[in-house]
Amino acid sequence: MKLIILDHYSQASEWAAKYIRNRIIQFNPGPDKYFTLGLPTGLPRDHPESYHSFMWNNFFKHIDIHPENTHILDGNAADLQAECDAFEEKIKAAGGIELFVGGIGPDGHIAFNEPGSSLVSRTRVKTLAMDTILANARFFDGDLAKVPTMALTVGVGTVMDAREVMILITGAHKAFALYKAIEEGVNHMWTVSAFQQHPRTVFVCDEDATLELKVKTVKYFKGLMLVHNKLVDPLYSIKEKEIEKSQSSKKPYSD
Amino acid sequence: MRGGQGAARAPVIQFTNCRILRGGALLREDLWVRGGRILDPEKLFFEERRVADEQRDCGGCILAPGFIDVQINGGFGVDFSQASEDVGSGVALVARRILSHGVTSFCPTLVTSPLEVYHKVLPQIPVKSGGPHGAGVLGVHLEGPFISREKRGAHPEAHLRSFEADAFQDVLATYGGLDNVRIVTLAPELGHSQEVIRALTALGICVSLGHSVADLGTAEEAVQSGATFITHLFNAMLPFHHRDPGIVGLLTSDRLPAGRHIFYGMIADGIHTNPAALRIAHRAHPKGLVLVTDAVPALGLGNGRHTLGQQEVEVDGLTAYVAGCSVESALEAASLHPAQLLGLEKRKGTLDFGADADFVVLDDSLHVRATYISGELVWQVEEARP
């Protein structure tokens, strides 16, 4: 595991964004080689617009992705289990997830895999824990009665199949979950701990999220920041690589 | 072409790198247009699974709804109140020339005129959609002749009228019909005016109060009868007095019908109204401000003598003035508020999804760089050639 510790939420977000950018550039995607980004598409039923609006306003409208290359679990499908199975098939058809980016809940869950979820679970329908319902209330004007209690979610096993996993954890209220995730054993009560057994995981957090960790752990990983920051060094952008090929004059990518 | 079956196959244009006026704020958003209407890109993405057919970079400019001028007497040598044989060409010329000022819809205005003028001119100014040929005609604004003698301003005294006993019939006889009429300005202190206001309102015509010596009580009664607009606030009416604010008092009156507020036109050239007075009105009632030009035929021409209806006026110099309110407020006063006044706010004066794609591209000093009607470029600034 790489544990990346930044001072504040905004710096943690920026580091994560640069890392994802560099990963995409290094992967060198093309028309026949898609970079498949996985996001926790745990979809509460009955209000698909809220989730679609969230994804549109916060992500899709800012990039030039073609709608056909986006796959969101449909919580209103007639046969939910079939929808989940089809989603797993789509992931396989896309060649698997290259990088999965997610956060964790205060109860240590990844996507909607609540405490007690199998660590080898696949995409399926889950009943949500109260913690999660409270967290989701912001999508429904703070009205708890309106928040759905069921969700479609990728499984822990589904995420474990990704070639790389990045978890973003910020804020003091997540500190205990982070502690359980990385300093205690693998436990289905803290499902994100499953990634201790993944070959390539990156945890990106801010100072507040490390409040429950041993000083020793924090010092060790902070000491590695010099090395880890190389991962987000500016790389040539893909566009500039094309121009560079035709111009062949080296210019540093300005960040 | 707007809406309908063919719209789904029409090309989707995405205007990028711009700030759009939406919900009273300038947002860093793209504007999507299809089939002459503003399109919801989220629906396009998730339901139709389509991307834009064409992207246009707006160079960081502001995109605002096209301006709507509800009081314009002519321009570029054309006088709407002249009974010529070919009024249509005059209207068309003005409609085309105002595109460069960012106006996409307007109400040609006739000042107090003899009957013959109304009978000849009105049928020649039909309601018409805008396009590359010019701004859209929303209907005619009849300013007079049922106005106050003392406050006639530049209107000719000889042609002023008051209502006869059968007031509404008198109105019909004077104008020769109300087919293309959108707004009527009258003085509510005239006898029988309340029934006229009610009759006009029932026909869907916007009644405006102006050129009047009415006190606040009479003005409030007029609003209760259906009046919704004040013609060039402060000008041609009694000045604000603290014991009887007159028509100006409508801005803060508590005797207006529930849920309604009054709109008021202002000529923000710094001459018709002192900027401080303009600010007082704006601060008292920002949602009602409607910017109008009240332009005369001399607009766009040089100094000298020009006609305005039956009068002659001197033109000496040109002044423009910006109110000093926020950019968003000013833009809404020129687009959204006139649309609301005329009940058109679902289609005009807004960049909300489903509205007609009439908009202007402005630089940060609010100079018009391009004008679009129904999503089609109808005017753009000539770039300086090197």
XYZ file of C-alpha atoms in Angstrom:
641
model
C 0.000 0.000 0.000
C 1.051 3.555 -0.592
C -0.251 5.930 2.080
C -0.151 9.516 0.842
C -0.638 12.144 3.536
C -1.307 15.772 2.550
C -2.051 18.719 4.838
C -5.547 19.610 3.720
C -8.551 18.327 1.810
C -7.813 20.490 -1.223
C -4.212 19.289 -1.447
C -5.299 15.671 -1.104
C -7.831 16.187 -3.904
C -5.231 17.808 -6.118
C -2.705 15.032 -5.523
C -5.278 12.404 -6.367
C -6.308 14.254 -9.522
C -2.722 14.553 -10.729
C -2.114 10.893 -10.010
C -5.116 9.846 -12.074
C -4.018 12.150 -14.877
C -0.536 10.662 -14.897
C -1.899 7.143 -14.863
C -4.049 7.868 -17.908
C -1.159 9.464 -19.783
C 1.193 6.603 -18.977
C -1.440 4.070 -20.040
C -1.481 5.844 -23.430
C -5.113 5.129 -24.308
C -6.347 5.161 -27.866
C -9.350 4.245 -30.003
C -8.580 0.560 -29.456
C -7.244 0.849 -25.964
C -9.678 2.228 -23.414
C -8.682 3.346 -19.934
C -11.474 2.058 -17.750
C -12.013 4.208 -14.665
C -14.149 2.698 -11.948
C -16.156 4.844 -9.568
C -18.400 3.730 -6.720
C -21.643 3.662 -8.650
C -23.673 2.490 -5.725
C -27.016 3.739 -6.892
C -29.868 4.374 -4.496
C -33.128 3.310 -6.054
C -36.024 5.600 -6.890
C -34.051 8.748 -7.500
C -31.847 8.000 -10.455
C -32.006 11.651 -11.482
C -30.185 12.752 -8.358
C -27.300 10.421 -9.028
C -27.242 11.169 -12.742
C -27.351 14.897 -11.978
C -24.507 14.453 -9.519
C -22.357 12.599 -12.050
C -23.263 15.052 -14.815
C -22.617 18.228 -12.842
C -19.487 17.038 -11.068
C -17.802 15.005 -13.759
C -19.293 14.292 -17.175
C -20.075 17.845 -18.231
C -16.482 18.921 -17.572
C -14.902 16.295 -19.836
C -15.418 15.182 -23.403
C -16.428 11.602 -22.711
C -18.887 9.987 -25.102
C -22.105 8.890 -23.364
C -21.709 5.433 -24.836
C -18.572 4.975 -22.803
C -20.310 5.645 -19.506
C -22.011 2.822 -17.648
C -24.119 3.578 -14.612
C -26.071 0.971 -12.698
C -29.776 1.516 -13.278
C -31.642 1.355 -10.007
C -34.985 1.336 -11.833
C -34.289 -1.734 -13.932
C -37.048 -4.318 -13.974
C -34.788 -7.170 -12.897
C -32.201 -5.777 -10.524
C -30.094 -8.895 -10.247
C -29.917 -9.155 -14.022
C -28.857 -5.506 -14.133
C -26.065 -6.247 -11.658
C -24.918 -9.341 -13.569
C -24.961 -7.384 -16.824
C -22.796 -4.721 -15.192
C -20.202 -7.335 -14.254
C -20.256 -8.560 -17.860
C -19.737 -5.003 -19.152
C -16.666 -4.651 -16.933
C -15.266 -7.876 -18.336
C -16.068 -6.764 -21.887
C -14.183 -3.499 -21.295
C -11.114 -5.490 -20.316
C -11.498 -4.983 -16.596
C -11.148 -1.843 -14.505
C -7.741 -0.212 -14.836
C -8.118 2.104 -11.839
C -10.882 2.173 -9.259
C -11.276 5.431 -7.315
C -13.446 5.527 -4.238
C -13.878 6.825 -0.706
C -14.796 5.086 2.527
C -17.635 5.597 4.927
C -17.168 6.279 8.641
C -18.008 2.609 9.112
C -15.193 1.611 6.808
C -17.308 0.538 3.878
C -16.208 0.767 0.258
C -18.975 1.659 -2.217
C -22.115 0.422 -0.423
C -20.516 -2.717 0.936
C -21.727 -2.214 4.505
C -20.169 -3.942 7.513
C -20.780 -7.652 7.170
C -20.554 -7.684 3.377
C -18.632 -10.604 1.951
C -15.104 -9.682 0.954
C -15.554 -11.609 -2.280
C -18.939 -10.129 -3.146
C -19.928 -9.038 -6.642
C -22.264 -6.316 -7.936
C -25.619 -6.728 -6.197
C -28.493 -5.092 -4.304
C -27.644 -4.028 -0.746
C -29.660 -2.690 2.165
C -28.053 0.466 3.455
C -26.851 1.026 7.003
C -28.165 4.049 8.928
C -24.772 5.789 8.639
C -24.995 5.649 4.883
C -28.602 6.813 4.817
C -27.621 9.839 6.888
C -24.724 10.575 4.550
C -26.988 10.324 1.506
C -29.585 12.691 2.929
C -27.745 15.579 1.255
C -28.968 14.308 -2.124
C -32.561 14.505 -0.946
C -32.716 17.956 0.627
C -31.864 16.553 4.041
C -35.170 14.695 4.253
C -34.410 11.270 5.723
C -37.815 9.927 4.742
C -36.964 10.432 1.110
C -33.630 8.613 1.178
C -33.816 5.163 -0.379
C -32.826 2.274 1.840
C -31.599 -0.025 -0.902
C -28.784 0.436 -3.340
C -27.098 -1.291 -6.227
C -23.398 -1.528 -5.606
C -20.232 -3.008 -6.975
C -18.964 -5.721 -4.667
C -15.722 -5.852 -2.706
C -14.611 -8.631 -5.009
C -15.480 -6.521 -8.048
C -13.190 -3.759 -6.839
C -10.457 -6.218 -5.872
C -10.375 -7.277 -9.548
C -9.336 -3.781 -10.597
C -5.679 -3.511 -11.556
C -5.223 -0.576 -9.169
C -7.309 0.869 -6.358
C -7.170 4.438 -5.035
C -9.068 5.309 -1.866
C -9.616 8.947 -0.828
C -10.071 9.535 2.889
C -10.359 13.011 4.358
C -11.657 14.407 7.606
C -11.431 13.446 11.256
C -14.708 11.507 11.120
C -13.022 8.972 8.838
C -9.930 8.602 11.012
C -11.132 5.565 12.933
C -12.179 3.813 9.732
C -8.730 4.449 8.235
C -7.113 3.006 11.342
C -9.237 -0.125 11.098
C -8.573 -0.354 7.392
C -4.781 -0.325 7.502
C -3.536 -1.003 11.004
C -5.842 -3.832 11.983
C -6.521 -7.093 10.206
C -8.639 -7.918 7.224
C -12.200 -7.949 8.552
C -15.586 -7.973 6.829
C -16.828 -5.441 9.400
C -14.454 -2.917 7.862
C -14.711 -3.926 4.230
C -12.079 -1.541 2.948
C -9.512 -3.622 4.876
C -9.825 -6.157 2.047
C -7.418 -4.042 0.011
C -4.561 -5.086 2.246
C -4.582 -8.101 -0.024
C -4.582 -6.095 -3.258
C -1.199 -5.805 -5.019
C -1.565 -2.124 -5.891
C -3.432 0.231 -3.553
C -3.037 3.951 -2.909
C -4.671 5.641 0.091
C -4.771 9.421 -0.222
C -5.674 11.308 2.941
C -5.360 14.589 4.814
C -3.852 15.147 8.282
C -7.197 14.886 10.044
C -7.834 11.423 8.681
C -4.614 10.149 10.252
C -5.602 11.122 13.795
C -6.211 7.524 14.892
C -3.055 6.074 13.350
C 0.140 5.284 15.221
C 2.658 8.105 15.119
C 5.115 5.553 13.767
C 2.897 4.784 10.787
C 2.345 8.424 9.936
C 6.037 9.300 10.239
C 7.040 6.385 8.035
C 4.730 7.327 5.209
C 5.333 11.040 5.482
C 9.001 10.218 5.082
C 8.170 8.497 1.819
C 6.403 11.575 0.392
C 9.565 12.624 -1.433
C 9.410 9.408 -3.397
C 5.619 9.366 -3.713
C 5.450 12.933 -5.003
C 7.404 11.816 -8.055
C 4.258 9.951 -9.054
C 2.483 13.238 -9.631
C 5.318 15.031 -11.404
C 4.119 16.690 -14.603
C 4.245 14.425 -17.608
C 3.896 15.325 -21.236
C 0.175 15.469 -22.021
C -1.076 13.182 -24.755
C -1.900 16.170 -27.008
C 1.546 17.575 -26.587
C 3.102 14.216 -27.354
C 1.427 14.410 -30.772
C 2.665 17.954 -31.318
C 6.096 17.000 -30.033
C 6.312 14.183 -32.517
C 5.701 16.605 -35.343
C 7.816 19.438 -33.960
C 10.463 17.456 -32.071
C 11.421 20.283 -29.738
C 11.304 19.445 -26.045
C 9.225 21.715 -23.852
C 8.357 20.986 -20.236
C 4.658 20.449 -19.528
C 3.577 23.455 -17.456
C 1.455 22.436 -14.527
C -37.471 25.683 -37.278
C -38.378 25.377 -33.606
C -39.317 22.246 -31.673
C -41.480 19.600 -33.289
C -40.603 16.256 -34.805
C -37.646 17.404 -36.818
C -35.906 18.931 -33.829
C -34.467 15.644 -32.576
C -32.488 15.275 -35.793
C -31.334 18.884 -35.882
C -27.642 19.420 -35.160
C -26.616 20.055 -31.567
C -24.370 23.062 -31.059
C -22.349 23.475 -27.869
C -21.101 26.972 -27.024
C -18.034 26.551 -24.808
C -15.574 28.729 -22.921
C -18.210 31.212 -21.795
C -20.193 32.469 -18.816
C -23.967 32.268 -19.152
C -26.628 34.227 -17.340
C -28.830 31.731 -15.615
C -30.836 32.021 -12.413
C -29.672 35.590 -11.919
C -25.984 34.683 -11.875
C -23.173 34.390 -14.378
C -22.159 30.726 -14.366
C -19.204 29.040 -15.998
C -21.334 26.693 -18.084
C -21.667 25.655 -21.684
C -24.761 26.645 -23.644
C -26.336 23.886 -25.708
C -28.679 24.686 -28.598
C -30.773 22.493 -30.888
C -33.627 23.295 -33.243
C -33.644 26.956 -32.274
C -34.089 26.211 -28.580
C -31.864 25.944 -25.526
C -31.161 22.268 -24.868
C -30.670 20.369 -21.605
C -27.306 18.626 -22.094
C -27.876 16.224 -19.217
C -30.937 14.743 -20.928
C -29.006 14.578 -24.181
C -26.184 12.708 -22.453
C -28.154 10.156 -20.440
C -31.314 9.655 -22.508
C -30.209 10.158 -26.088
C -26.555 9.212 -25.429
C -25.345 11.858 -27.867
C -22.592 14.459 -27.936
C -22.572 17.838 -29.661
C -22.312 17.952 -33.440
C -20.464 21.229 -33.328
C -18.573 23.143 -30.661
C -18.083 26.916 -30.776
C -15.498 28.580 -28.577
C -16.813 31.881 -27.181
C -13.443 33.205 -26.093
C -14.396 33.653 -22.435
C -17.284 35.991 -23.271
C -20.604 36.455 -21.490
C -23.697 34.872 -23.055
C -26.883 36.705 -22.080
C -30.476 36.423 -23.300
C -31.155 38.710 -26.239
C -32.300 42.178 -25.204
C -35.952 43.109 -25.510
C -36.800 46.772 -26.142
C -40.437 47.561 -25.388
C -40.218 51.251 -26.183
C -38.549 52.312 -29.398
C -40.048 55.004 -31.638
C -37.857 54.353 -34.646
C -34.247 54.790 -35.651
C -31.807 55.182 -38.516
C -34.094 57.717 -40.143
C -37.234 55.613 -39.723
C -40.135 57.049 -37.699
C -42.781 54.476 -36.806
C -45.357 57.237 -36.298
C -45.153 58.442 -39.905
C -47.924 57.182 -42.158
C -45.862 56.093 -45.102
C -46.980 53.689 -47.817
C -44.370 51.153 -46.874
C -44.188 51.029 -43.105
C -43.041 47.426 -43.346
C -39.673 48.347 -44.864
C -39.066 50.916 -42.155
C -39.774 48.391 -39.423
C -37.587 45.844 -41.186
C -34.709 48.285 -41.417
C -34.834 49.109 -37.738
C -35.254 45.417 -36.885
C -32.104 44.617 -38.794
C -30.008 47.512 -37.452
C -30.797 46.913 -33.800
C -29.316 43.419 -34.000
C -25.889 45.009 -33.635
C -27.058 46.425 -30.294
C -28.010 42.986 -29.039
C -31.771 43.511 -29.322
C -33.498 40.342 -30.494
C -37.134 41.340 -29.910
C -38.850 44.729 -29.783
C -42.137 46.628 -29.686
C -42.273 49.357 -32.337
C -43.730 52.371 -30.533
C -46.117 54.978 -31.915
C -46.373 58.350 -30.161
C -49.582 60.392 -30.030
C -50.798 60.668 -33.619
C -53.933 61.563 -35.568
C -56.416 58.791 -36.332
C -55.333 58.486 -39.923
C -51.830 57.537 -38.865
C -53.008 54.729 -36.586
C -55.415 53.417 -39.200
C -52.745 53.353 -41.844
C -49.725 52.235 -39.870
C -51.001 49.614 -37.428
C -52.109 47.018 -39.982
C -48.652 47.243 -41.562
C -46.781 46.137 -38.412
C -47.677 42.497 -37.804
C -46.158 40.359 -35.075
C -43.170 38.613 -36.588
C -40.480 36.174 -35.476
C -36.890 37.321 -35.553
C -34.150 35.840 -37.672
C -31.247 36.821 -39.924
C -33.511 39.502 -41.373
C -33.855 41.258 -38.030
C -35.139 41.288 -34.471
C -38.587 39.877 -33.816
C -41.606 42.179 -33.586
C -43.555 41.312 -30.446
C -46.350 43.792 -31.151
C -46.863 47.535 -31.223
C -46.592 49.868 -28.228
C -49.141 52.679 -28.471
C -47.947 55.579 -26.339
C -50.916 57.919 -26.421
C -53.113 59.656 -27.406
C -55.054 59.096 -24.173
C -52.586 60.961 -22.020
C -52.404 64.055 -19.843
C -52.142 67.495 -21.386
C -49.714 68.785 -18.762
C -47.429 65.818 -19.076
C -47.497 65.333 -22.816
C -43.755 65.888 -23.141
C -42.806 65.742 -26.800
C -46.269 64.573 -27.875
C -48.319 67.017 -30.023
C -51.109 68.719 -28.066
C -53.471 68.826 -31.016
C -53.849 65.070 -31.130
C -54.343 64.286 -27.454
C -57.656 62.646 -26.627
C -59.732 61.760 -23.622
C -62.209 58.924 -23.419
C -65.772 59.482 -24.584
C -68.702 57.957 -22.731
C -68.382 54.606 -24.461
C -64.705 54.538 -23.673
C -63.618 51.218 -25.134
C -65.402 51.811 -28.418
C -63.656 55.144 -28.555
C -60.342 53.351 -28.176
C -61.161 50.947 -30.989
C -62.288 53.806 -33.205
C -59.123 55.796 -32.502
C -56.689 52.990 -33.233
C -58.835 51.314 -35.880
C -58.414 47.940 -34.258
C -56.106 46.276 -31.721
C -54.831 43.302 -33.699
C -51.109 43.958 -33.596
C -51.105 45.902 -30.348
C -49.075 44.661 -27.390
C -48.807 47.629 -25.011
C -50.918 50.763 -24.520
C -49.689 53.716 -22.440
C -52.415 55.883 -20.981
C -53.076 58.313 -18.134
C -55.299 56.666 -15.514
C -56.691 59.958 -14.199
C -58.715 60.371 -17.390
C -62.408 59.659 -16.978
C -63.501 56.103 -17.881
C -59.900 54.943 -17.919
C -60.469 52.128 -15.438
C -62.958 50.362 -17.697
C -60.595 50.805 -20.631
C -57.770 49.283 -18.610
C -59.943 46.321 -17.699
C -61.057 45.820 -21.300
C -57.524 46.007 -22.697
C -56.173 43.669 -20.015
C -58.910 41.176 -20.799
C -57.668 41.167 -24.398
C -54.164 40.317 -23.228
C -52.806 43.782 -23.942
C -50.327 45.186 -21.439
C -51.522 48.501 -20.016
C -48.889 50.998 -18.978
C -49.256 54.197 -16.973
C -47.449 57.261 -18.240
C -47.653 60.885 -19.319
C -49.949 61.391 -16.371
C -50.622 63.553 -13.319
C -52.275 60.714 -11.416
C -51.822 60.460 -7.667
C -50.883 57.210 -5.979
C -54.468 56.209 -5.235
C -55.519 56.512 -8.870
C -52.419 54.658 -9.964
C -53.096 51.816 -7.520
C -56.635 51.562 -8.789
C -55.279 51.316 -12.293
C -53.024 48.458 -11.280
C -55.940 46.718 -9.624
C -57.788 47.078 -12.917
C -54.909 45.366 -14.689
C -52.131 47.861 -15.446
C -48.707 46.231 -15.112
C -46.181 48.759 -16.430
C -45.013 52.344 -15.934
C -43.743 54.162 -18.995
C -40.331 55.808 -18.447
C -40.483 56.207 -14.675
C -40.003 59.768 -13.380
C -40.402 61.316 -16.834
C -43.787 62.803 -17.750
C -45.388 62.185 -14.384
C -45.665 64.001 -11.063
C -42.429 63.973 -9.112
C -42.145 61.801 -6.024
C -43.640 63.638 -3.056
C -43.399 62.179 0.410
C -47.110 62.713 1.108
C -48.250 61.502 -2.256
C -45.609 59.605 -4.169
C -47.794 59.513 -7.286
C -47.103 56.834 -9.867
C -43.572 56.444 -8.527
C -45.103 55.126 -5.309
C -46.264 51.984 -7.129
C -42.748 50.624 -6.718
C -43.310 50.095 -3.012
C -47.106 50.165 -2.759
C -48.760 47.571 -0.564
C -52.084 47.946 -2.340
C -51.190 45.947 -5.419
C -52.948 42.629 -6.128
C -51.288 39.749 -4.279
C -48.419 38.030 -6.060
C -48.080 40.779 -8.631
C -45.548 43.529 -8.838
C -45.265 46.533 -11.106
C -42.696 46.794 -13.889
C -41.264 50.174 -14.771
C -39.386 51.326 -17.826
C -36.269 53.438 -17.415
C -34.221 55.232 -20.011
C -30.779 54.762 -18.523
C -28.935 57.344 -20.595
C -28.038 59.549 -17.630
C -30.044 62.422 -19.141
C -33.694 61.437 -18.849
C -33.060 60.441 -15.271
C -30.305 61.436 -12.896
C -28.291 58.315 -12.127
C -28.976 58.788 -8.416
C -32.732 58.676 -9.069
C -32.254 55.583 -11.190
C -30.435 53.955 -8.299
C -33.177 54.863 -5.840
C -35.750 53.171 -8.039
C -33.532 50.160 -8.591
C -32.817 49.691 -4.917
C -36.469 50.098 -3.986
C -37.663 47.551 -6.522
C -34.905 45.796 -8.476
C -37.144 43.063 -9.896
C -39.333 45.525 -11.760
C -36.710 47.468 -13.677
C -37.056 47.280 -17.462
C -34.446 49.038 -19.571
C -35.853 50.776 -22.625
C -34.251 52.995 -25.227
C -37.255 55.152 -26.136
C -35.067 55.645 -29.178
C -36.074 58.226 -31.717
C -35.649 58.111 -35.492
C -32.392 59.986 -35.042
C -30.815 56.900 -33.460
C -27.776 56.019 -35.480
C -27.837 59.266 -37.453
C -25.822 62.423 -36.880
C -26.809 65.726 -35.276
C -29.515 67.917 -36.818
C -33.266 68.133 -37.179
C -35.308 64.942 -37.283
C -38.989 64.132 -37.006
C -40.616 62.338 -34.123
C -44.206 61.710 -35.055
C -45.713 65.098 -35.747
C -42.903 67.035 -34.061
C -39.400 67.977 -34.931
C -36.555 67.503 -32.511
C -32.977 68.565 -32.367
C -30.320 65.998 -31.726
C -27.110 67.145 -30.227
C -24.621 64.526 -29.188
C -25.084 61.074 -27.801
C -24.803 59.877 -24.240
C -24.890 56.476 -22.703
C -24.761 55.603 -19.027
C -24.476 52.452 -17.000
C -26.517 52.299 -13.793
C -23.839 50.935 -11.470
C -25.839 47.907 -10.403
C -24.439 44.405 -10.877
C -23.867 43.086 -14.382
C -26.378 40.312 -13.829
C -29.006 42.795 -12.651
C -28.475 45.022 -15.660
C -28.693 42.120 -18.077
C -31.919 40.889 -16.503
C -33.392 44.384 -16.685
C -32.793 44.331 -20.439
C -34.026 40.800 -21.108
C -35.813 38.842 -18.394
C -37.918 41.669 -16.972
C -39.390 42.839 -20.291
C -40.147 39.187 -21.069
C -41.915 38.803 -17.724
C -43.822 42.028 -18.365
C -45.199 40.573 -21.588
C -45.756 37.119 -20.110
C -43.128 35.581 -22.390
C -40.590 34.492 -19.784
C -40.820 30.805 -20.677
C -39.603 31.421 -24.221
C -37.816 34.788 -24.211
C -35.486 36.734 -22.000
C -33.947 33.615 -20.491
C -31.388 30.897 -21.190
C -33.379 28.203 -19.371
C -33.860 24.845 -21.098
C -36.612 24.962 -23.716
C -36.455 28.717 -24.237
C -35.915 30.200 -27.699
C -32.191 30.425 -28.379
C -32.117 34.227 -28.702
C -28.921 35.410 -27.079
C -26.018 37.840 -27.291
C -22.298 37.371 -26.852
C -20.834 40.205 -24.762
C -17.317 41.109 -23.747
C -16.562 42.162 -20.169
C -17.467 45.798 -20.950
C -20.835 44.530 -22.153
C -20.185 45.423 -25.791
C -22.095 43.186 -28.157
C -19.799 40.910 -30.116
C -22.424 38.666 -31.706
C -26.185 38.215 -31.768
C -28.062 34.943 -32.196
C -31.747 34.368 -32.919
C -33.137 30.810 -32.755
C -29.596 29.569 -32.406
C -28.575 31.172 -35.699
C -25.855 33.802 -35.914
C -27.578 36.950 -37.187
C -24.912 39.552 -36.493
C -21.308 39.684 -35.390
C -18.744 42.389 -34.927
C -16.332 42.971 -37.788
C -12.897 41.888 -36.604
C -10.185 44.468 -37.283
C -8.201 43.261 -40.207
C -4.395 43.476 -39.842
